[in-house]
Amino acid sequence: MLNIADIYHTGFVVPDLDAARRDLTAVFGVTWTDVEQHEIPVTTPEGPVTANLRFAYSQGGSPRLELLEPVPGTIWEAPSVSFGPGGAHHVGVWAEDFAATSAKLEADGFPRVLTSDDGSGQAFRFAYHRLPSGPLIEIVDAARKAELEAWFEGADYPAPRSENGATDDR
């Protein structure tokens, strides 16, 4: 279903984004995108939520590291004590047929626990699915790959687009 070669990042929810960037730069020598902060409407099994996300990605090619600060009331809660602050949170994978991939994951017993909210209740732009063993897989619509890859390497953060391609404020 998903191809391991399409993994492009591992995400970490960290209590302090700036400290995590400094530490990972010291260890791996990576540089980072600017820190982005956006209010993003998302849909969870409990309903719609607006998540105030603060995040950054490593630069220099795959595999990338994504750092996110905790967002209470979402899957991006504070890091688990059992894994320690900053434990791996999810694996990000490009999905060529995004909607079909999300639907297939759900049908195969990997429930969708969060997706970008376009008002349809369907998977849109990105979606997180939980494996029964606990890990999260984030699938990201491969139609956004070129613009996101450009941002990873220094372009402006891409304005999200609605299903019809129009730019929106999310």
PDB file of C-alpha atoms in Angstrom:
ATOM      1  CA  MET A   1       0.000   0.000   0.000  1.00  0.00           C
ATOM      2  CA  LEU A   2       2.540   2.626   1.099  1.00  0.00           C
ATOM      3  CA  ASN A   3       6.087   2.435  -0.183  1.00  0.00           C
ATOM      4  CA  ILE A   4       8.902   2.831   2.339  1.00  0.00           C
ATOM      5  CA  ALA A   5      10.796   4.809  -0.318  1.00  0.00           C
ATOM      6  CA  ASP A   6       8.096   7.516  -0.042  1.00  0.00           C
ATOM      7  CA  ILE A   7       8.922   8.247   3.615  1.00  0.00           C
ATOM      8  CA  TYR A   8      10.277  11.769   3.718  1.00  0.00           C
ATOM      9  CA  HIS A   9      10.231  12.760   7.381  1.00  0.00           C
ATOM     10  CA  THR A  10       9.990  11.688  10.985  1.00  0.00           C
ATOM     11  CA  GLY A  11       8.040  14.025  13.241  1.00  0.00           C
ATOM     12  CA  PHE A  12       8.811  14.833  16.856  1.00  0.00           C
ATOM     13  CA  VAL A  13       6.584  16.710  19.294  1.00  0.00           C
ATOM     14  CA  VAL A  14       9.006  18.621  21.498  1.00  0.00           C
ATOM     15  CA  PRO A  15       8.410  20.870  24.489  1.00  0.00           C
ATOM     16  CA  ASP A  16      10.784  23.562  23.177  1.00  0.00           C
ATOM     17  CA  LEU A  17      11.171  23.939  19.411  1.00  0.00           C
ATOM     18  CA  ASP A  18      14.171  26.264  19.582  1.00  0.00           C
ATOM     19  CA  ALA A  19      16.065  24.013  22.009  1.00  0.00           C
ATOM     20  CA  ALA A  20      15.350  20.922  19.891  1.00  0.00           C
ATOM     21  CA  ARG A  21      16.590  22.693  16.756  1.00  0.00           C
ATOM     22  CA  ARG A  22      19.808  23.699  18.548  1.00  0.00           C
ATOM     23  CA  ASP A  23      20.370  20.162  19.860  1.00  0.00           C
ATOM     24  CA  LEU A  24      19.734  18.462  16.516  1.00  0.00           C
ATOM     25  CA  THR A  25      21.924  20.999  14.734  1.00  0.00           C
ATOM     26  CA  ALA A  26      24.732  20.225  17.191  1.00  0.00           C
ATOM     27  CA  VAL A  27      24.342  16.473  16.617  1.00  0.00           C
ATOM     28  CA  PHE A  28      23.595  16.310  12.866  1.00  0.00           C
ATOM     29  CA  GLY A  29      24.757  19.690  11.574  1.00  0.00           C
ATOM     30  CA  VAL A  30      21.364  20.311   9.975  1.00  0.00           C
ATOM     31  CA  THR A  31      19.878  23.664   9.132  1.00  0.00           C
ATOM     32  CA  TRP A  32      16.195  24.458   9.516  1.00  0.00           C
ATOM     33  CA  THR A  33      13.316  26.148   7.797  1.00  0.00           C
ATOM     34  CA  ASP A  34      12.010  29.220   9.509  1.00  0.00           C
ATOM     35  CA  VAL A  35       9.622  28.352  12.306  1.00  0.00           C
ATOM     36  CA  GLU A  36       6.085  28.501  10.965  1.00  0.00           C
ATOM     37  CA  GLN A  37       3.047  29.208  13.110  1.00  0.00           C
ATOM     38  CA  HIS A  38      -0.432  28.711  11.684  1.00  0.00           C
ATOM     39  CA  GLU A  39      -3.960  28.177  12.903  1.00  0.00           C
ATOM     40  CA  ILE A  40      -5.072  25.102  10.981  1.00  0.00           C
ATOM     41  CA  PRO A  41      -8.615  23.733  11.014  1.00  0.00           C
ATOM     42  CA  VAL A  42      -8.455  19.969  11.484  1.00  0.00           C
ATOM     43  CA  THR A  43     -10.982  17.186  11.884  1.00  0.00           C
ATOM     44  CA  THR A  44     -10.596  14.586  14.619  1.00  0.00           C
ATOM     45  CA  PRO A  45     -12.888  11.669  15.494  1.00  0.00           C
ATOM     46  CA  GLU A  46     -14.425  14.016  18.096  1.00  0.00           C
ATOM     47  CA  GLY A  47     -15.101  16.731  15.514  1.00  0.00           C
ATOM     48  CA  PRO A  48     -13.477  19.896  14.156  1.00  0.00           C
ATOM     49  CA  VAL A  49     -10.720  21.686  16.087  1.00  0.00           C
ATOM     50  CA  THR A  50      -8.522  24.660  15.278  1.00  0.00           C
ATOM     51  CA  ALA A  51      -4.906  23.731  15.984  1.00  0.00           C
ATOM     52  CA  ASN A  52      -2.360  26.471  16.572  1.00  0.00           C
ATOM     53  CA  LEU A  53       0.697  24.720  15.113  1.00  0.00           C
ATOM     54  CA  ARG A  54       4.273  25.873  15.515  1.00  0.00           C
ATOM     55  CA  PHE A  55       6.727  23.761  13.508  1.00  0.00           C
ATOM     56  CA  ALA A  56       9.943  23.559  11.471  1.00  0.00           C
ATOM     57  CA  TYR A  57      11.625  21.048   9.148  1.00  0.00           C
ATOM     58  CA  SER A  58      15.270  20.195   8.639  1.00  0.00           C
ATOM     59  CA  GLN A  59      16.800  21.233   5.337  1.00  0.00           C
ATOM     60  CA  GLY A  60      19.196  19.381   3.066  1.00  0.00           C
ATOM     61  CA  GLY A  61      17.120  16.525   1.679  1.00  0.00           C
ATOM     62  CA  SER A  62      15.410  13.397   2.902  1.00  0.00           C
ATOM     63  CA  PRO A  63      15.000  11.988   5.354  1.00  0.00           C
ATOM     64  CA  ARG A  64      13.866  15.164   7.041  1.00  0.00           C
ATOM     65  CA  LEU A  65      13.116  15.869  10.668  1.00  0.00           C
ATOM     66  CA  GLU A  66       9.931  17.720  11.593  1.00  0.00           C
ATOM     67  CA  LEU A  67       9.649  19.401  14.961  1.00  0.00           C
ATOM     68  CA  LEU A  68       6.266  20.456  16.350  1.00  0.00           C
ATOM     69  CA  GLU A  69       5.336  22.032  19.643  1.00  0.00           C
ATOM     70  CA  PRO A  70       2.521  20.406  21.652  1.00  0.00           C
ATOM     71  CA  VAL A  71      -1.072  21.342  20.796  1.00  0.00           C
ATOM     72  CA  PRO A  72      -3.472  20.383  23.613  1.00  0.00           C
ATOM     73  CA  GLY A  73      -6.629  18.569  22.510  1.00  0.00           C
ATOM     74  CA  THR A  74      -5.014  17.085  19.384  1.00  0.00           C
ATOM     75  CA  ILE A  75      -2.750  14.180  18.470  1.00  0.00           C
ATOM     76  CA  TRP A  76       0.093  16.663  18.961  1.00  0.00           C
ATOM     77  CA  GLU A  77      -0.296  16.554  22.754  1.00  0.00           C
ATOM     78  CA  ALA A  78       2.695  16.936  25.051  1.00  0.00           C
ATOM     79  CA  PRO A  79       5.207  14.101  24.626  1.00  0.00           C
ATOM     80  CA  SER A  80       4.557  10.865  26.471  1.00  0.00           C
ATOM     81  CA  VAL A  81       6.496  10.264  29.665  1.00  0.00           C
ATOM     82  CA  SER A  82       7.199   6.679  28.569  1.00  0.00           C
ATOM     83  CA  PHE A  83       9.045   7.865  25.452  1.00  0.00           C
ATOM     84  CA  GLY A  84      10.415  11.021  26.988  1.00  0.00           C
ATOM     85  CA  PRO A  85      10.116  14.558  25.715  1.00  0.00           C
ATOM     86  CA  GLY A  86      10.752  14.611  22.005  1.00  0.00           C
ATOM     87  CA  GLY A  87      10.174  10.903  21.337  1.00  0.00           C
ATOM     88  CA  ALA A  88       9.350  10.056  17.719  1.00  0.00           C
ATOM     89  CA  HIS A  89       5.719  10.944  17.076  1.00  0.00           C
ATOM     90  CA  HIS A  90       5.026   9.936  13.462  1.00  0.00           C
ATOM     91  CA  VAL A  91       6.445   8.970  10.085  1.00  0.00           C
ATOM     92  CA  GLY A  92       5.487  11.155   7.106  1.00  0.00           C
ATOM     93  CA  VAL A  93       4.879   9.577   3.703  1.00  0.00           C
ATOM     94  CA  TRP A  94       3.934  11.055   0.311  1.00  0.00           C
ATOM     95  CA  ALA A  95       0.674   9.552  -1.020  1.00  0.00           C
ATOM     96  CA  GLU A  96       0.095   9.734  -4.779  1.00  0.00           C
ATOM     97  CA  ASP A  97      -3.632   8.954  -4.608  1.00  0.00           C
ATOM     98  CA  PHE A  98      -4.181  10.685  -1.300  1.00  0.00           C
ATOM     99  CA  ALA A  99      -7.937  10.228  -0.743  1.00  0.00           C
ATOM    100  CA  ALA A 100      -7.881   6.590  -1.873  1.00  0.00           C
ATOM    101  CA  THR A 101      -4.827   5.862   0.301  1.00  0.00           C
ATOM    102  CA  SER A 102      -6.519   7.324   3.380  1.00  0.00           C
ATOM    103  CA  ALA A 103      -9.726   5.390   2.679  1.00  0.00           C
ATOM    104  CA  LYS A 104      -7.767   2.153   2.177  1.00  0.00           C
ATOM    105  CA  LEU A 105      -5.839   2.640   5.426  1.00  0.00           C
ATOM    106  CA  GLU A 106      -9.143   3.089   7.263  1.00  0.00           C
ATOM    107  CA  ALA A 107     -10.663   0.014   5.576  1.00  0.00           C
ATOM    108  CA  ASP A 108      -7.585  -2.000   6.548  1.00  0.00           C
ATOM    109  CA  GLY A 109      -8.027  -1.170  10.248  1.00  0.00           C
ATOM    110  CA  PHE A 110      -5.766   1.879  10.555  1.00  0.00           C
ATOM    111  CA  PRO A 111      -8.187   4.601  11.710  1.00  0.00           C
ATOM    112  CA  ARG A 112      -7.772   8.206  10.645  1.00  0.00           C
ATOM    113  CA  VAL A 113      -7.252  10.249  13.802  1.00  0.00           C
ATOM    114  CA  LEU A 114      -6.761  13.690  12.257  1.00  0.00           C
ATOM    115  CA  THR A 115      -6.891  15.409   8.879  1.00  0.00           C
ATOM    116  CA  SER A 116      -6.869  18.945   7.551  1.00  0.00           C
ATOM    117  CA  ASP A 117     -10.466  20.217   7.590  1.00  0.00           C
ATOM    118  CA  ASP A 118     -11.940  21.492   4.341  1.00  0.00           C
ATOM    119  CA  GLY A 119     -15.508  21.127   5.628  1.00  0.00           C
ATOM    120  CA  SER A 120     -16.172  17.823   3.858  1.00  0.00           C
ATOM    121  CA  GLY A 121     -15.217  15.508   6.721  1.00  0.00           C
ATOM    122  CA  GLN A 122     -13.022  13.604   4.242  1.00  0.00           C
ATOM    123  CA  ALA A 123      -9.239  13.303   4.264  1.00  0.00           C
ATOM    124  CA  PHE A 124      -7.755  16.478   2.810  1.00  0.00           C
ATOM    125  CA  ARG A 125      -4.102  17.575   2.282  1.00  0.00           C
ATOM    126  CA  PHE A 126      -2.681  15.455   5.109  1.00  0.00           C
ATOM    127  CA  ALA A 127      -4.051  12.749   7.372  1.00  0.00           C
ATOM    128  CA  TYR A 128      -2.763  10.852  10.374  1.00  0.00           C
ATOM    129  CA  HIS A 129      -3.618   7.175  10.775  1.00  0.00           C
ATOM    130  CA  ARG A 130      -2.935   5.128  13.903  1.00  0.00           C
ATOM    131  CA  LEU A 131      -1.539   1.636  13.645  1.00  0.00           C
ATOM    132  CA  PRO A 132      -2.953  -0.846  16.204  1.00  0.00           C
ATOM    133  CA  SER A 133       0.557  -1.201  17.657  1.00  0.00           C
ATOM    134  CA  GLY A 134       0.584   2.543  18.422  1.00  0.00           C
ATOM    135  CA  PRO A 135       2.658   4.399  15.795  1.00  0.00           C
ATOM    136  CA  LEU A 136       1.169   7.189  13.722  1.00  0.00           C
ATOM    137  CA  ILE A 137       1.591   7.451   9.961  1.00  0.00           C
ATOM    138  CA  GLU A 138       1.051  10.850   8.358  1.00  0.00           C
ATOM    139  CA  ILE A 139       0.169  10.671   4.698  1.00  0.00           C
ATOM    140  CA  VAL A 140       0.627  13.882   2.738  1.00  0.00           C
ATOM    141  CA  ASP A 141      -0.906  14.553  -0.660  1.00  0.00           C
ATOM    142  CA  ALA A 142       1.933  14.142  -3.175  1.00  0.00           C
ATOM    143  CA  ALA A 143       0.308  16.880  -5.284  1.00  0.00           C
ATOM    144  CA  ARG A 144       1.881  19.274  -2.750  1.00  0.00           C
ATOM    145  CA  LYS A 145       5.346  17.708  -2.937  1.00  0.00           C
ATOM    146  CA  ALA A 146       6.996  20.275  -5.248  1.00  0.00           C
ATOM    147  CA  GLU A 147       5.812  23.307  -3.277  1.00  0.00           C
ATOM    148  CA  LEU A 148       6.650  21.753   0.084  1.00  0.00           C
ATOM    149  CA  GLU A 149      10.083  20.599  -1.103  1.00  0.00           C
ATOM    150  CA  ALA A 150      10.744  24.167  -2.302  1.00  0.00           C
ATOM    151  CA  TRP A 151       9.754  25.501   1.143  1.00  0.00           C
ATOM    152  CA  PHE A 152      11.991  22.953   2.880  1.00  0.00           C
ATOM    153  CA  GLU A 153      14.917  24.443   0.983  1.00  0.00           C
ATOM    154  CA  GLY A 154      14.167  28.130   1.517  1.00  0.00           C
ATOM    155  CA  ALA A 155      11.118  29.282  -0.459  1.00  0.00           C
ATOM    156  CA  ASP A 156       8.191  30.973   1.295  1.00  0.00           C
ATOM    157  CA  TYR A 157       5.773  28.653   3.058  1.00  0.00           C
ATOM    158  CA  PRO A 158       3.149  27.650   0.465  1.00  0.00           C
ATOM    159  CA  ALA A 159      -0.314  29.088   0.912  1.00  0.00           C
ATOM    160  CA  PRO A 160      -2.729  26.199   1.402  1.00  0.00           C
ATOM    161  CA  ARG A 161      -5.161  25.623  -1.429  1.00  0.00           C
ATOM    162  CA  SER A 162      -8.718  24.414  -1.374  1.00  0.00           C
ATOM    163  CA  GLU A 163      -9.848  21.334  -3.296  1.00  0.00           C
ATOM    164  CA  ASN A 164     -10.512  23.478  -6.401  1.00  0.00           C
ATOM    165  CA  GLY A 165      -7.011  24.958  -6.291  1.00  0.00           C
ATOM    166  CA  ALA A 166      -7.954  28.382  -4.931  1.00  0.00           C
ATOM    167  CA  THR A 167      -5.683  29.836  -2.285  1.00  0.00           C
ATOM    168  CA  ASP A 168      -7.303  30.033   1.137  1.00  0.00           C
ATOM    169  CA  ASP A 169      -6.185  31.472   4.471  1.00  0.00           C
ATOM    170  CA  ARG A 170      -5.370  28.133   6.070  1.00  0.00           C
TER     171      ARG A 170
END
